[in-house]
Amino acid sequence: MDREDMAQSAPGADNQVPDLPDCNLYLTDEALVAGVRREGAGGREAELETWGARLGRADLARLATEVNRQGPALRAYDRRGVRIDVVDFHPGWTEFLSLAFAQGMHGAAWTEPGPGAHVARAAHYLMHGQVEAGSLCPVTMTSAAIPLLARESWFATVRPLLASREYDAHDRPLAQKRAMMIGMGMTERQGGSDLRANLSRAEPQGGGWFRLTGHKWFFSSPMSDAHLVLARDGDGHSCFYMPRWLDGGRRNPVRILRLKDKLGNRSNASAEVEFEDALARRIGEPGRGIATLVEMASYTRLDCVLGSAALMRQALVQGIHHARHRRAFGRLLIDQPLMRQVLADLVLESEAATALALRLAGAFDRADQPAEQALRRLLTPAAKFWVCKRAIDVTAECMEVWGGNGYVEDGPMARLYREAPVNSIWEGSGNVMCLDVLRAARQEPQLAAQTVDGLARAHAGEPALRAAADRLLAALALGAEEQQAMGRMIARDLVLLVQADLLLRHAPEALSRAFVDSRLGAPGGDAFGVRPVALATDALLRRAWPE
């Protein structure tokens, strides 16, 4: 460490907590290491260890703070008055996207397939998201677009750019670039999640091209080299590939009206745009655009789960670190029984989220197994609902561990807290996710019932799992209206059953026992520290974050 780092990490007589020192985000996370090995990516550990050390550097955490304080700015015109629709970013934005591309988070699971490819990408995502979450959005969009574009006859022309591990920030035609990114534009002001209300319209131009008019209320990653957008196409809606630059070196007339002033995710730009006869290619089947983008959303929703698990992990680490250095009422916070109770409960939540996220990533790797794909369809929206909701509570609780210091922008907790809600809202909010769980269960009722019953049968000595499974099976047998009213309970119980199963199989007994007893076997609501958590031991806390 240099002198500045040593000064920041040295405990002082003022009872103020030092910043986190350099660490390896992979090797210090036992749940992550175990999940990577369990889900089939153990052969990629050397790479993950290397990136864990790089991402865990304190100077990178400081850069993330700067990138989020100086957010993107719209430059609609150049000095001559020519319309350019450019978004300028903090220089650190390029560094974070360069790191993400070098890790292959933007598409290596598709362009470099192999055993554990999605799990390895998930592990990278979990580490990167602990440092800077805004840069996750463009790599998520790009990765999720690749399997859709791969079916198009012209995909070979862009595949090398999507496979590149070198981020190219230049705003210029693809023929002059080393790599590319893809964004998304679905929602409109009058519809939001109701995509059938979209009004943007596509008119055929010949040669496979269409002219699009209309608007998008949220246009993700506006400086991407292309976007997948939804527009009316005859009597239905189709999905279109809309490049930023056209042949001949002209910018496609996608006018950025403004950047959204967001609560969090401030390093990343989200725009409101108008299409002024913008050119685009149709992808997928005509009139099946919503179904095409729903498929894309199945990939982006996994990333919402991963991103929320990453925020939980970082908030927990910051909370434990603070408690180990801060004194109150004559002793360290970490030695206070009630604080230990709260921290132990948070450890359970974070480890369960990590295990679930990696389990889902493993299901994406096992695309050739029908049972895995059925589980993926059922569990992905449920996990997005529950884990993303819990991330908001976890970051709030960890902010409270810091007390007043957590509520100011000088430290890391305020940014984590502001970041937490986005994954719950993005790619379908909570109710939409729960309705998707019910839809998946109705489409394959026998598989859904077998999955739920199997989770309980695997642990015959756990009456709490059997009771939760029976309650869930009864809810899945209700009529549509009654079932919809219970949608959130159904999604929650499904996630808790899967998490309990994973921890009982793979976590230390004390940890899994505490999770089952507190989540499935005891009343007390969802406030951390309220439910009984046995054995809030040094071993449990060290497992979460080594001293």
PDB file of N, CA, C and O in Angstrom, residues 487-542:
ATOM      1  N   GLY A 487     -49.936 -13.715  -5.495  1.00  0.00           N
ATOM      2  CA  GLY A 487     -48.757 -13.852  -6.346  1.00  0.00           C
ATOM      3  C   GLY A 487     -47.447 -13.571  -5.637  1.00  0.00           C
ATOM      4  O   GLY A 487     -46.447 -14.267  -5.857  1.00  0.00           O
ATOM      5  N   ARG A 488     -47.436 -12.564  -4.780  1.00  0.00           N
ATOM      6  CA  ARG A 488     -46.180 -12.229  -4.095  1.00  0.00           C
ATOM      7  C   ARG A 488     -45.815 -13.304  -3.070  1.00  0.00           C
ATOM      8  O   ARG A 488     -44.632 -13.623  -2.906  1.00  0.00           O
ATOM      9  N   MET A 489     -46.789 -13.838  -2.405  1.00  0.00           N
ATOM     10  CA  MET A 489     -46.505 -14.904  -1.445  1.00  0.00           C
ATOM     11  C   MET A 489     -45.974 -16.138  -2.173  1.00  0.00           C
ATOM     12  O   MET A 489     -45.029 -16.798  -1.713  1.00  0.00           O
ATOM     13  N   ILE A 490     -46.563 -16.445  -3.325  1.00  0.00           N
ATOM     14  CA  ILE A 490     -46.122 -17.607  -4.102  1.00  0.00           C
ATOM     15  C   ILE A 490     -44.674 -17.443  -4.540  1.00  0.00           C
ATOM     16  O   ILE A 490     -43.855 -18.361  -4.391  1.00  0.00           O
ATOM     17  N   ALA A 491     -44.338 -16.280  -5.089  1.00  0.00           N
ATOM     18  CA  ALA A 491     -42.964 -16.037  -5.534  1.00  0.00           C
ATOM     19  C   ALA A 491     -41.994 -16.097  -4.369  1.00  0.00           C
ATOM     20  O   ALA A 491     -40.918 -16.705  -4.467  1.00  0.00           O
ATOM     21  N   ARG A 492     -42.349 -15.475  -3.253  1.00  0.00           N
ATOM     22  CA  ARG A 492     -41.475 -15.496  -2.070  1.00  0.00           C
ATOM     23  C   ARG A 492     -41.244 -16.917  -1.581  1.00  0.00           C
ATOM     24  O   ARG A 492     -40.098 -17.325  -1.334  1.00  0.00           O
ATOM     25  N   ASP A 493     -42.316 -17.678  -1.422  1.00  0.00           N
ATOM     26  CA  ASP A 493     -42.174 -19.025  -0.875  1.00  0.00           C
ATOM     27  C   ASP A 493     -41.358 -19.925  -1.797  1.00  0.00           C
ATOM     28  O   ASP A 493     -40.588 -20.772  -1.334  1.00  0.00           O
ATOM     29  N   LEU A 494     -41.519 -19.746  -3.101  1.00  0.00           N
ATOM     30  CA  LEU A 494     -40.721 -20.535  -4.037  1.00  0.00           C
ATOM     31  C   LEU A 494     -39.236 -20.240  -3.858  1.00  0.00           C
ATOM     32  O   LEU A 494     -38.405 -21.152  -3.781  1.00  0.00           O
ATOM     33  N   VAL A 495     -38.894 -18.966  -3.769  1.00  0.00           N
ATOM     34  CA  VAL A 495     -37.487 -18.591  -3.592  1.00  0.00           C
ATOM     35  C   VAL A 495     -36.942 -19.116  -2.269  1.00  0.00           C
ATOM     36  O   VAL A 495     -35.838 -19.680  -2.214  1.00  0.00           O
ATOM     37  N   LEU A 496     -37.692 -18.948  -1.203  1.00  0.00           N
ATOM     38  CA  LEU A 496     -37.212 -19.404   0.103  1.00  0.00           C
ATOM     39  C   LEU A 496     -37.005 -20.918   0.127  1.00  0.00           C
ATOM     40  O   LEU A 496     -36.053 -21.419   0.744  1.00  0.00           O
ATOM     41  N   LEU A 497     -37.885 -21.657  -0.534  1.00  0.00           N
ATOM     42  CA  LEU A 497     -37.706 -23.104  -0.608  1.00  0.00           C
ATOM     43  C   LEU A 497     -36.420 -23.471  -1.352  1.00  0.00           C
ATOM     44  O   LEU A 497     -35.659 -24.350  -0.909  1.00  0.00           O
ATOM     45  N   VAL A 498     -36.175 -22.824  -2.471  1.00  0.00           N
ATOM     46  CA  VAL A 498     -34.967 -23.120  -3.233  1.00  0.00           C
ATOM     47  C   VAL A 498     -33.727 -22.717  -2.441  1.00  0.00           C
ATOM     48  O   VAL A 498     -32.727 -23.452  -2.389  1.00  0.00           O
ATOM     49  N   GLN A 499     -33.766 -21.546  -1.815  1.00  0.00           N
ATOM     50  CA  GLN A 499     -32.621 -21.114  -1.010  1.00  0.00           C
ATOM     51  C   GLN A 499     -32.373 -22.069   0.154  1.00  0.00           C
ATOM     52  O   GLN A 499     -31.213 -22.428   0.437  1.00  0.00           O
ATOM     53  N   ALA A 500     -33.429 -22.488   0.826  1.00  0.00           N
ATOM     54  CA  ALA A 500     -33.267 -23.432   1.936  1.00  0.00           C
ATOM     55  C   ALA A 500     -32.665 -24.741   1.442  1.00  0.00           C
ATOM     56  O   ALA A 500     -31.765 -25.311   2.082  1.00  0.00           O
ATOM     57  N   ASP A 501     -33.139 -25.226   0.306  1.00  0.00           N
ATOM     58  CA  ASP A 501     -32.597 -26.460  -0.271  1.00  0.00           C
ATOM     59  C   ASP A 501     -31.108 -26.315  -0.567  1.00  0.00           C
ATOM     60  O   ASP A 501     -30.296 -27.192  -0.220  1.00  0.00           O
ATOM     61  N   LEU A 502     -30.719 -25.205  -1.190  1.00  0.00           N
ATOM     62  CA  LEU A 502     -29.313 -24.997  -1.533  1.00  0.00           C
ATOM     63  C   LEU A 502     -28.431 -24.923  -0.294  1.00  0.00           C
ATOM     64  O   LEU A 502     -27.342 -25.518  -0.257  1.00  0.00           O
ATOM     65  N   LEU A 503     -28.876 -24.199   0.716  1.00  0.00           N
ATOM     66  CA  LEU A 503     -28.056 -24.052   1.923  1.00  0.00           C
ATOM     67  C   LEU A 503     -27.992 -25.354   2.704  1.00  0.00           C
ATOM     68  O   LEU A 503     -26.935 -25.705   3.249  1.00  0.00           O
ATOM     69  N   LEU A 504     -29.097 -26.080   2.782  1.00  0.00           N
ATOM     70  CA  LEU A 504     -29.070 -27.370   3.484  1.00  0.00           C
ATOM     71  C   LEU A 504     -28.122 -28.345   2.803  1.00  0.00           C
ATOM     72  O   LEU A 504     -27.467 -29.161   3.459  1.00  0.00           O
ATOM     73  N   ARG A 505     -28.027 -28.257   1.490  1.00  0.00           N
ATOM     74  CA  ARG A 505     -27.146 -29.168   0.757  1.00  0.00           C
ATOM     75  C   ARG A 505     -25.680 -28.758   0.830  1.00  0.00           C
ATOM     76  O   ARG A 505     -24.786 -29.620   0.872  1.00  0.00           O
ATOM     77  N   HIS A 506     -25.430 -27.452   0.837  1.00  0.00           N
ATOM     78  CA  HIS A 506     -24.070 -27.012   0.530  1.00  0.00           C
ATOM     79  C   HIS A 506     -23.431 -26.079   1.553  1.00  0.00           C
ATOM     80  O   HIS A 506     -22.215 -25.888   1.499  1.00  0.00           O
ATOM     81  N   ALA A 507     -24.186 -25.464   2.443  1.00  0.00           N
ATOM     82  CA  ALA A 507     -23.614 -24.516   3.397  1.00  0.00           C
ATOM     83  C   ALA A 507     -23.295 -25.221   4.717  1.00  0.00           C
ATOM     84  O   ALA A 507     -23.810 -26.319   4.982  1.00  0.00           O
ATOM     85  N   PRO A 508     -22.468 -24.623   5.568  1.00  0.00           N
ATOM     86  CA  PRO A 508     -22.248 -25.194   6.899  1.00  0.00           C
ATOM     87  C   PRO A 508     -23.564 -25.388   7.642  1.00  0.00           C
ATOM     88  O   PRO A 508     -24.511 -24.603   7.482  1.00  0.00           O
ATOM     89  N   GLU A 509     -23.618 -26.418   8.465  1.00  0.00           N
ATOM     90  CA  GLU A 509     -24.874 -26.778   9.115  1.00  0.00           C
ATOM     91  C   GLU A 509     -25.436 -25.642   9.951  1.00  0.00           C
ATOM     92  O   GLU A 509     -26.652 -25.395   9.945  1.00  0.00           O
ATOM     93  N   ALA A 510     -24.581 -24.949  10.686  1.00  0.00           N
ATOM     94  CA  ALA A 510     -25.073 -23.872  11.538  1.00  0.00           C
ATOM     95  C   ALA A 510     -25.744 -22.784  10.713  1.00  0.00           C
ATOM     96  O   ALA A 510     -26.782 -22.230  11.101  1.00  0.00           O
ATOM     97  N   LEU A 511     -25.165 -22.478   9.558  1.00  0.00           N
ATOM     98  CA  LEU A 511     -25.735 -21.438   8.702  1.00  0.00           C
ATOM     99  C   LEU A 511     -27.063 -21.891   8.102  1.00  0.00           C
ATOM    100  O   LEU A 511     -28.055 -21.150   8.137  1.00  0.00           O
ATOM    101  N   SER A 512     -27.099 -23.092   7.540  1.00  0.00           N
ATOM    102  CA  SER A 512     -28.341 -23.565   6.926  1.00  0.00           C
ATOM    103  C   SER A 512     -29.445 -23.733   7.968  1.00  0.00           C
ATOM    104  O   SER A 512     -30.616 -23.425   7.702  1.00  0.00           O
ATOM    105  N   ARG A 513     -29.072 -24.209   9.153  1.00  0.00           N
ATOM    106  CA  ARG A 513     -30.056 -24.375  10.222  1.00  0.00           C
ATOM    107  C   ARG A 513     -30.668 -23.029  10.607  1.00  0.00           C
ATOM    108  O   ARG A 513     -31.883 -22.890  10.777  1.00  0.00           O
ATOM    109  N   ALA A 514     -29.814 -22.016  10.731  1.00  0.00           N
ATOM    110  CA  ALA A 514     -30.305 -20.686  11.080  1.00  0.00           C
ATOM    111  C   ALA A 514     -31.214 -20.132   9.994  1.00  0.00           C
ATOM    112  O   ALA A 514     -32.224 -19.487  10.274  1.00  0.00           O
ATOM    113  N   PHE A 515     -30.873 -20.382   8.719  1.00  0.00           N
ATOM    114  CA  PHE A 515     -31.706 -19.880   7.628  1.00  0.00           C
ATOM    115  C   PHE A 515     -33.085 -20.532   7.655  1.00  0.00           C
ATOM    116  O   PHE A 515     -34.115 -19.842   7.575  1.00  0.00           O
ATOM    117  N   VAL A 516     -33.129 -21.844   7.764  1.00  0.00           N
ATOM    118  CA  VAL A 516     -34.410 -22.544   7.764  1.00  0.00           C
ATOM    119  C   VAL A 516     -35.260 -22.117   8.950  1.00  0.00           C
ATOM    120  O   VAL A 516     -36.457 -21.817   8.816  1.00  0.00           O
ATOM    121  N   ASP A 517     -34.650 -22.067  10.137  1.00  0.00           N
ATOM    122  CA  ASP A 517     -35.419 -21.713  11.334  1.00  0.00           C
ATOM    123  C   ASP A 517     -35.954 -20.292  11.264  1.00  0.00           C
ATOM    124  O   ASP A 517     -37.068 -20.018  11.721  1.00  0.00           O
ATOM    125  N   SER A 518     -35.164 -19.377  10.706  1.00  0.00           N
ATOM    126  CA  SER A 518     -35.571 -17.973  10.705  1.00  0.00           C
ATOM    127  C   SER A 518     -36.477 -17.618   9.535  1.00  0.00           C
ATOM    128  O   SER A 518     -37.349 -16.756   9.663  1.00  0.00           O
ATOM    129  N   ARG A 519     -36.302 -18.262   8.375  1.00  0.00           N
ATOM    130  CA  ARG A 519     -37.099 -17.903   7.193  1.00  0.00           C
ATOM    131  C   ARG A 519     -38.363 -18.739   7.054  1.00  0.00           C
ATOM    132  O   ARG A 519     -39.387 -18.240   6.588  1.00  0.00           O
ATOM    133  N   LEU A 520     -38.301 -20.002   7.435  1.00  0.00           N
ATOM    134  CA  LEU A 520     -39.445 -20.885   7.221  1.00  0.00           C
ATOM    135  C   LEU A 520     -40.081 -21.376   8.507  1.00  0.00           C
ATOM    136  O   LEU A 520     -41.223 -21.831   8.489  1.00  0.00           O
ATOM    137  N   GLY A 521     -39.355 -21.289   9.615  1.00  0.00           N
ATOM    138  CA  GLY A 521     -39.856 -21.925  10.826  1.00  0.00           C
ATOM    139  C   GLY A 521     -40.251 -21.016  11.950  1.00  0.00           C
ATOM    140  O   GLY A 521     -40.598 -21.484  13.035  1.00  0.00           O
ATOM    141  N   ALA A 522     -40.194 -19.698  11.753  1.00  0.00           N
ATOM    142  CA  ALA A 522     -40.468 -18.789  12.886  1.00  0.00           C
ATOM    143  C   ALA A 522     -41.203 -17.547  12.407  1.00  0.00           C
ATOM    144  O   ALA A 522     -40.953 -17.060  11.310  1.00  0.00           O
ATOM    145  N   PRO A 523     -42.102 -17.028  13.228  1.00  0.00           N
ATOM    146  CA  PRO A 523     -42.760 -15.766  12.894  1.00  0.00           C
ATOM    147  C   PRO A 523     -41.804 -14.606  13.156  1.00  0.00           C
ATOM    148  O   PRO A 523     -40.718 -14.786  13.679  1.00  0.00           O
ATOM    149  N   GLY A 524     -42.234 -13.404  12.801  1.00  0.00           N
ATOM    150  CA  GLY A 524     -41.431 -12.243  13.134  1.00  0.00           C
ATOM    151  C   GLY A 524     -41.263 -11.261  12.005  1.00  0.00           C
ATOM    152  O   GLY A 524     -40.625 -10.241  12.161  1.00  0.00           O
ATOM    153  N   GLY A 525     -41.840 -11.555  10.832  1.00  0.00           N
ATOM    154  CA  GLY A 525     -41.739 -10.609   9.731  1.00  0.00           C
ATOM    155  C   GLY A 525     -40.377 -10.649   9.090  1.00  0.00           C
ATOM    156  O   GLY A 525     -39.570 -11.557   9.328  1.00  0.00           O
ATOM    157  N   ASP A 526     -40.077  -9.658   8.277  1.00  0.00           N
ATOM    158  CA  ASP A 526     -38.857  -9.670   7.496  1.00  0.00           C
ATOM    159  C   ASP A 526     -37.807  -8.686   7.993  1.00  0.00           C
ATOM    160  O   ASP A 526     -36.788  -8.487   7.343  1.00  0.00           O
ATOM    161  N   ALA A 527     -38.023  -8.001   9.101  1.00  0.00           N
ATOM    162  CA  ALA A 527     -37.023  -7.084   9.641  1.00  0.00           C
ATOM    163  C   ALA A 527     -35.818  -7.877  10.134  1.00  0.00           C
ATOM    164  O   ALA A 527     -35.958  -8.899  10.806  1.00  0.00           O
ATOM    165  N   PHE A 528     -34.640  -7.432   9.794  1.00  0.00           N
ATOM    166  CA  PHE A 528     -33.440  -8.148  10.187  1.00  0.00           C
ATOM    167  C   PHE A 528     -33.206  -8.023  11.695  1.00  0.00           C
ATOM    168  O   PHE A 528     -33.361  -6.957  12.268  1.00  0.00           O
ATOM    169  N   GLY A 529     -32.814  -9.138  12.288  1.00  0.00           N
ATOM    170  CA  GLY A 529     -32.563  -9.167  13.717  1.00  0.00           C
ATOM    171  C   GLY A 529     -33.773  -9.484  14.553  1.00  0.00           C
ATOM    172  O   GLY A 529     -33.654  -9.710  15.756  1.00  0.00           O
ATOM    173  N   VAL A 530     -34.967  -9.528  13.944  1.00  0.00           N
ATOM    174  CA  VAL A 530     -36.200  -9.809  14.687  1.00  0.00           C
ATOM    175  C   VAL A 530     -36.380 -11.307  14.865  1.00  0.00           C
ATOM    176  O   VAL A 530     -36.748 -11.789  15.942  1.00  0.00           O
ATOM    177  N   ARG A 531     -36.104 -12.056  13.807  1.00  0.00           N
ATOM    178  CA  ARG A 531     -36.290 -13.501  13.864  1.00  0.00           C
ATOM    179  C   ARG A 531     -35.110 -14.143  14.584  1.00  0.00           C
ATOM    180  O   ARG A 531     -33.987 -13.619  14.533  1.00  0.00           O
ATOM    181  N   PRO A 532     -35.335 -15.251  15.257  1.00  0.00           N
ATOM    182  CA  PRO A 532     -34.221 -15.892  15.958  1.00  0.00           C
ATOM    183  C   PRO A 532     -33.188 -16.439  14.985  1.00  0.00           C
ATOM    184  O   PRO A 532     -33.506 -17.184  14.073  1.00  0.00           O
ATOM    185  N   VAL A 533     -31.947 -16.036  15.158  1.00  0.00           N
ATOM    186  CA  VAL A 533     -30.846 -16.536  14.354  1.00  0.00           C
ATOM    187  C   VAL A 533     -29.843 -17.165  15.311  1.00  0.00           C
ATOM    188  O   VAL A 533     -29.183 -16.469  16.076  1.00  0.00           O
ATOM    189  N   ALA A 534     -29.778 -18.473  15.295  1.00  0.00           N
ATOM    190  CA  ALA A 534     -28.888 -19.171  16.223  1.00  0.00           C
ATOM    191  C   ALA A 534     -27.435 -18.975  15.814  1.00  0.00           C
ATOM    192  O   ALA A 534     -27.112 -18.786  14.644  1.00  0.00           O
ATOM    193  N   LEU A 535     -26.567 -19.017  16.797  1.00  0.00           N
ATOM    194  CA  LEU A 535     -25.126 -19.082  16.579  1.00  0.00           C
ATOM    195  C   LEU A 535     -24.601 -17.907  15.756  1.00  0.00           C
ATOM    196  O   LEU A 535     -24.002 -18.086  14.692  1.00  0.00           O
ATOM    197  N   ALA A 536     -24.819 -16.687  16.225  1.00  0.00           N
ATOM    198  CA  ALA A 536     -24.211 -15.516  15.600  1.00  0.00           C
ATOM    199  C   ALA A 536     -22.746 -15.483  16.015  1.00  0.00           C
ATOM    200  O   ALA A 536     -22.293 -14.644  16.785  1.00  0.00           O
ATOM    201  N   THR A 537     -21.980 -16.442  15.519  1.00  0.00           N
ATOM    202  CA  THR A 537     -20.634 -16.705  15.990  1.00  0.00           C
ATOM    203  C   THR A 537     -19.595 -15.933  15.192  1.00  0.00           C
ATOM    204  O   THR A 537     -19.864 -15.425  14.097  1.00  0.00           O
ATOM    205  N   ASP A 538     -18.376 -15.890  15.725  1.00  0.00           N
ATOM    206  CA  ASP A 538     -17.266 -15.309  14.983  1.00  0.00           C
ATOM    207  C   ASP A 538     -17.046 -16.069  13.680  1.00  0.00           C
ATOM    208  O   ASP A 538     -16.722 -15.470  12.652  1.00  0.00           O
ATOM    209  N   ALA A 539     -17.233 -17.387  13.718  1.00  0.00           N
ATOM    210  CA  ALA A 539     -17.026 -18.195  12.513  1.00  0.00           C
ATOM    211  C   ALA A 539     -18.001 -17.793  11.404  1.00  0.00           C
ATOM    212  O   ALA A 539     -17.623 -17.717  10.227  1.00  0.00           O
ATOM    213  N   LEU A 540     -19.252 -17.542  11.768  1.00  0.00           N
ATOM    214  CA  LEU A 540     -20.247 -17.142  10.782  1.00  0.00           C
ATOM    215  C   LEU A 540     -19.868 -15.794  10.164  1.00  0.00           C
ATOM    216  O   LEU A 540     -19.924 -15.609   8.946  1.00  0.00           O
ATOM    217  N   LEU A 541     -19.457 -14.853  11.004  1.00  0.00           N
ATOM    218  CA  LEU A 541     -19.109 -13.526  10.517  1.00  0.00           C
ATOM    219  C   LEU A 541     -17.810 -13.551   9.716  1.00  0.00           C
ATOM    220  O   LEU A 541     -17.674 -12.840   8.716  1.00  0.00           O
ATOM    221  N   ARG A 542     -16.863 -14.390  10.126  1.00  0.00           N
ATOM    222  CA  ARG A 542     -15.612 -14.501   9.375  1.00  0.00           C
ATOM    223  C   ARG A 542     -15.848 -15.162   8.021  1.00  0.00           C
ATOM    224  O   ARG A 542     -15.163 -14.868   7.045  1.00  0.00           O
TER     225      ARG A 542
END
